[in-house]
Amino acid sequence: MLRPRSIVRPLGEAALVFDPLTWQTHLLPAELAAVAAVAEELALDGPVTATWLRQALAAEADESEATFDDVVAALADVGLVET
């Protein structure tokens, strides 16, 4: 069974994420909101993995490996990325 997609909605510079699997709503800070929007868009084509997200962000991001890992962990906590 496919996991239902999380829903991302902007809230000023931040974003709200609703995880339909757990029925939890999360508030993401501005630094994660843009990445969450990219992950939500990628999810239209299937589950988002860290590798796929990194490829999608490669042209735009100038982040260190540790920072990217922190971003992936935060997005996995709210149901946007599979680890």
mmCIF file with all atom_site columns, C-alpha atoms in Angstrom:
data_model
loop_
_atom_site.group_PDB
_atom_site.id
_atom_site.type_symbol
_atom_site.label_atom_id
_atom_site.label_alt_id
_atom_site.label_comp_id
_atom_site.label_asym_id
_atom_site.label_entity_id
_atom_site.label_seq_id
_atom_site.pdbx_PDB_ins_code
_atom_site.Cartn_x
_atom_site.Cartn_y
_atom_site.Cartn_z
_atom_site.occupancy
_atom_site.B_iso_or_equiv
_atom_site.pdbx_formal_charge
_atom_site.auth_seq_id
_atom_site.auth_comp_id
_atom_site.auth_asym_id
_atom_site.auth_atom_id
_atom_site.pdbx_PDB_model_num
ATOM 1  C CA . MET A 1 1  ? 0.000  0.000  0.000  1.00 0.00 ? 1  MET A CA 1
ATOM 2  C CA . LEU A 1 2  ? 1.291  3.468  -0.870 1.00 0.00 ? 2  LEU A CA 1
ATOM 3  C CA . ARG A 1 3  ? 1.797  5.957  1.913  1.00 0.00 ? 3  ARG A CA 1
ATOM 4  C CA . PRO A 1 4  ? -0.541 8.959  1.592  1.00 0.00 ? 4  PRO A CA 1
ATOM 5  C CA . ARG A 1 5  ? 1.327  12.121 0.645  1.00 0.00 ? 5  ARG A CA 1
ATOM 6  C CA . SER A 1 6  ? 1.942  14.822 3.208  1.00 0.00 ? 6  SER A CA 1
ATOM 7  C CA . ILE A 1 7  ? 0.437  18.198 2.398  1.00 0.00 ? 7  ILE A CA 1
ATOM 8  C CA . VAL A 1 8  ? 2.547  21.370 2.551  1.00 0.00 ? 8  VAL A CA 1
ATOM 9  C CA . ARG A 1 9  ? 0.971  24.815 2.806  1.00 0.00 ? 9  ARG A CA 1
ATOM 10 C CA . PRO A 1 10 ? 2.861  28.108 3.089  1.00 0.00 ? 10 PRO A CA 1
ATOM 11 C CA . LEU A 1 11 ? 2.362  30.195 6.203  1.00 0.00 ? 11 LEU A CA 1
ATOM 12 C CA . GLY A 1 12 ? 4.251  33.436 5.695  1.00 0.00 ? 12 GLY A CA 1
ATOM 13 C CA . GLU A 1 13 ? 7.871  32.398 5.266  1.00 0.00 ? 13 GLU A CA 1
ATOM 14 C CA . ALA A 1 14 ? 7.254  29.165 7.186  1.00 0.00 ? 14 ALA A CA 1
ATOM 15 C CA . ALA A 1 15 ? 5.167  26.164 6.140  1.00 0.00 ? 15 ALA A CA 1
ATOM 16 C CA . LEU A 1 16 ? 2.576  23.888 7.671  1.00 0.00 ? 16 LEU A CA 1
ATOM 17 C CA . VAL A 1 17 ? 2.856  20.184 6.919  1.00 0.00 ? 17 VAL A CA 1
ATOM 18 C CA . PHE A 1 18 ? -0.024 17.789 7.482  1.00 0.00 ? 18 PHE A CA 1
ATOM 19 C CA . ASP A 1 19 ? 0.934  14.108 7.660  1.00 0.00 ? 19 ASP A CA 1
ATOM 20 C CA . PRO A 1 20 ? -2.208 12.129 6.723  1.00 0.00 ? 20 PRO A CA 1
ATOM 21 C CA . LEU A 1 21 ? -0.687 8.932  8.071  1.00 0.00 ? 21 LEU A CA 1
ATOM 22 C CA . THR A 1 22 ? -0.377 10.236 11.638 1.00 0.00 ? 22 THR A CA 1
ATOM 23 C CA . TRP A 1 23 ? -2.850 13.148 11.421 1.00 0.00 ? 23 TRP A CA 1
ATOM 24 C CA . GLN A 1 24 ? -0.162 15.408 12.832 1.00 0.00 ? 24 GLN A CA 1
ATOM 25 C CA . THR A 1 25 ? 0.422  18.966 11.692 1.00 0.00 ? 25 THR A CA 1
ATOM 26 C CA . HIS A 1 26 ? 3.918  20.443 11.874 1.00 0.00 ? 26 HIS A CA 1
ATOM 27 C CA . LEU A 1 27 ? 5.203  23.992 11.543 1.00 0.00 ? 27 LEU A CA 1
ATOM 28 C CA . LEU A 1 28 ? 8.430  24.184 9.554  1.00 0.00 ? 28 LEU A CA 1
ATOM 29 C CA . PRO A 1 29 ? 10.701 27.205 9.846  1.00 0.00 ? 29 PRO A CA 1
ATOM 30 C CA . ALA A 1 30 ? 11.494 29.294 6.772  1.00 0.00 ? 30 ALA A CA 1
ATOM 31 C CA . GLU A 1 31 ? 14.790 27.494 6.115  1.00 0.00 ? 31 GLU A CA 1
ATOM 32 C CA . LEU A 1 32 ? 12.927 24.200 5.681  1.00 0.00 ? 32 LEU A CA 1
ATOM 33 C CA . ALA A 1 33 ? 9.805  25.539 3.973  1.00 0.00 ? 33 ALA A CA 1
ATOM 34 C CA . ALA A 1 34 ? 11.345 25.874 0.502  1.00 0.00 ? 34 ALA A CA 1
ATOM 35 C CA . VAL A 1 35 ? 12.858 22.390 0.647  1.00 0.00 ? 35 VAL A CA 1
ATOM 36 C CA . ALA A 1 36 ? 9.543  20.979 1.879  1.00 0.00 ? 36 ALA A CA 1
ATOM 37 C CA . ALA A 1 37 ? 7.798  22.509 -1.140 1.00 0.00 ? 37 ALA A CA 1
ATOM 38 C CA . VAL A 1 38 ? 10.299 20.792 -3.449 1.00 0.00 ? 38 VAL A CA 1
ATOM 39 C CA . ALA A 1 39 ? 9.767  17.476 -1.652 1.00 0.00 ? 39 ALA A CA 1
ATOM 40 C CA . GLU A 1 40 ? 5.984  17.838 -1.955 1.00 0.00 ? 40 GLU A CA 1
ATOM 41 C CA . GLU A 1 41 ? 6.313  18.457 -5.698 1.00 0.00 ? 41 GLU A CA 1
ATOM 42 C CA . LEU A 1 42 ? 8.589  15.430 -6.121 1.00 0.00 ? 42 LEU A CA 1
ATOM 43 C CA . ALA A 1 43 ? 6.081  13.282 -4.215 1.00 0.00 ? 43 ALA A CA 1
ATOM 44 C CA . LEU A 1 44 ? 3.674  13.596 -7.128 1.00 0.00 ? 44 LEU A CA 1
ATOM 45 C CA . ASP A 1 45 ? 5.883  11.052 -8.915 1.00 0.00 ? 45 ASP A CA 1
ATOM 46 C CA . GLY A 1 46 ? 6.392  8.689  -5.977 1.00 0.00 ? 46 GLY A CA 1
ATOM 47 C CA . PRO A 1 47 ? 8.024  8.427  -2.559 1.00 0.00 ? 47 PRO A CA 1
ATOM 48 C CA . VAL A 1 48 ? 10.782 10.993 -2.029 1.00 0.00 ? 48 VAL A CA 1
ATOM 49 C CA . THR A 1 49 ? 14.130 9.627  -0.941 1.00 0.00 ? 49 THR A CA 1
ATOM 50 C CA . ALA A 1 50 ? 17.119 11.574 0.354  1.00 0.00 ? 50 ALA A CA 1
ATOM 51 C CA . THR A 1 51 ? 19.025 10.792 -2.853 1.00 0.00 ? 51 THR A CA 1
ATOM 52 C CA . TRP A 1 52 ? 16.221 12.015 -5.078 1.00 0.00 ? 52 TRP A CA 1
ATOM 53 C CA . LEU A 1 53 ? 15.808 15.198 -3.024 1.00 0.00 ? 53 LEU A CA 1
ATOM 54 C CA . ARG A 1 54 ? 19.566 15.857 -3.167 1.00 0.00 ? 54 ARG A CA 1
ATOM 55 C CA . GLN A 1 55 ? 19.491 15.525 -6.966 1.00 0.00 ? 55 GLN A CA 1
ATOM 56 C CA . ALA A 1 56 ? 16.547 17.913 -7.231 1.00 0.00 ? 56 ALA A CA 1
ATOM 57 C CA . LEU A 1 57 ? 18.293 20.481 -5.042 1.00 0.00 ? 57 LEU A CA 1
ATOM 58 C CA . ALA A 1 58 ? 21.805 20.051 -6.446 1.00 0.00 ? 58 ALA A CA 1
ATOM 59 C CA . ALA A 1 59 ? 21.611 22.994 -8.836 1.00 0.00 ? 59 ALA A CA 1
ATOM 60 C CA . GLU A 1 60 ? 20.268 25.367 -6.171 1.00 0.00 ? 60 GLU A CA 1
ATOM 61 C CA . ALA A 1 61 ? 21.834 24.222 -2.931 1.00 0.00 ? 61 ALA A CA 1
ATOM 62 C CA . ASP A 1 62 ? 25.271 24.996 -1.614 1.00 0.00 ? 62 ASP A CA 1
ATOM 63 C CA . GLU A 1 63 ? 24.830 23.049 1.590  1.00 0.00 ? 63 GLU A CA 1
ATOM 64 C CA . SER A 1 64 ? 27.282 20.898 3.489  1.00 0.00 ? 64 SER A CA 1
ATOM 65 C CA . GLU A 1 65 ? 26.655 17.168 3.839  1.00 0.00 ? 65 GLU A CA 1
ATOM 66 C CA . ALA A 1 66 ? 25.879 17.538 7.551  1.00 0.00 ? 66 ALA A CA 1
ATOM 67 C CA . THR A 1 67 ? 23.373 20.331 6.911  1.00 0.00 ? 67 THR A CA 1
ATOM 68 C CA . PHE A 1 68 ? 21.645 18.326 4.190  1.00 0.00 ? 68 PHE A CA 1
ATOM 69 C CA . ASP A 1 69 ? 21.448 15.302 6.488  1.00 0.00 ? 69 ASP A CA 1
ATOM 70 C CA . ASP A 1 70 ? 19.803 17.495 9.155  1.00 0.00 ? 70 ASP A CA 1
ATOM 71 C CA . VAL A 1 71 ? 17.274 18.776 6.588  1.00 0.00 ? 71 VAL A CA 1
ATOM 72 C CA . VAL A 1 72 ? 16.471 15.224 5.453  1.00 0.00 ? 72 VAL A CA 1
ATOM 73 C CA . ALA A 1 73 ? 16.022 14.101 9.064  1.00 0.00 ? 73 ALA A CA 1
ATOM 74 C CA . ALA A 1 74 ? 13.667 17.002 9.784  1.00 0.00 ? 74 ALA A CA 1
ATOM 75 C CA . LEU A 1 75 ? 11.602 16.314 6.652  1.00 0.00 ? 75 LEU A CA 1
ATOM 76 C CA . ALA A 1 76 ? 11.508 12.582 7.416  1.00 0.00 ? 76 ALA A CA 1
ATOM 77 C CA . ASP A 1 77 ? 10.123 13.414 10.874 1.00 0.00 ? 77 ASP A CA 1
ATOM 78 C CA . VAL A 1 78 ? 7.136  15.148 9.264  1.00 0.00 ? 78 VAL A CA 1
ATOM 79 C CA . GLY A 1 79 ? 6.571  12.470 6.616  1.00 0.00 ? 79 GLY A CA 1
ATOM 80 C CA . LEU A 1 80 ? 7.961  14.251 3.541  1.00 0.00 ? 80 LEU A CA 1
ATOM 81 C CA . VAL A 1 81 ? 11.064 12.123 2.915  1.00 0.00 ? 81 VAL A CA 1
ATOM 82 C CA . GLU A 1 82 ? 11.665 8.404  3.224  1.00 0.00 ? 82 GLU A CA 1
ATOM 83 C CA . THR A 1 83 ? 14.903 7.377  4.863  1.00 0.00 ? 83 THR A CA 1
#
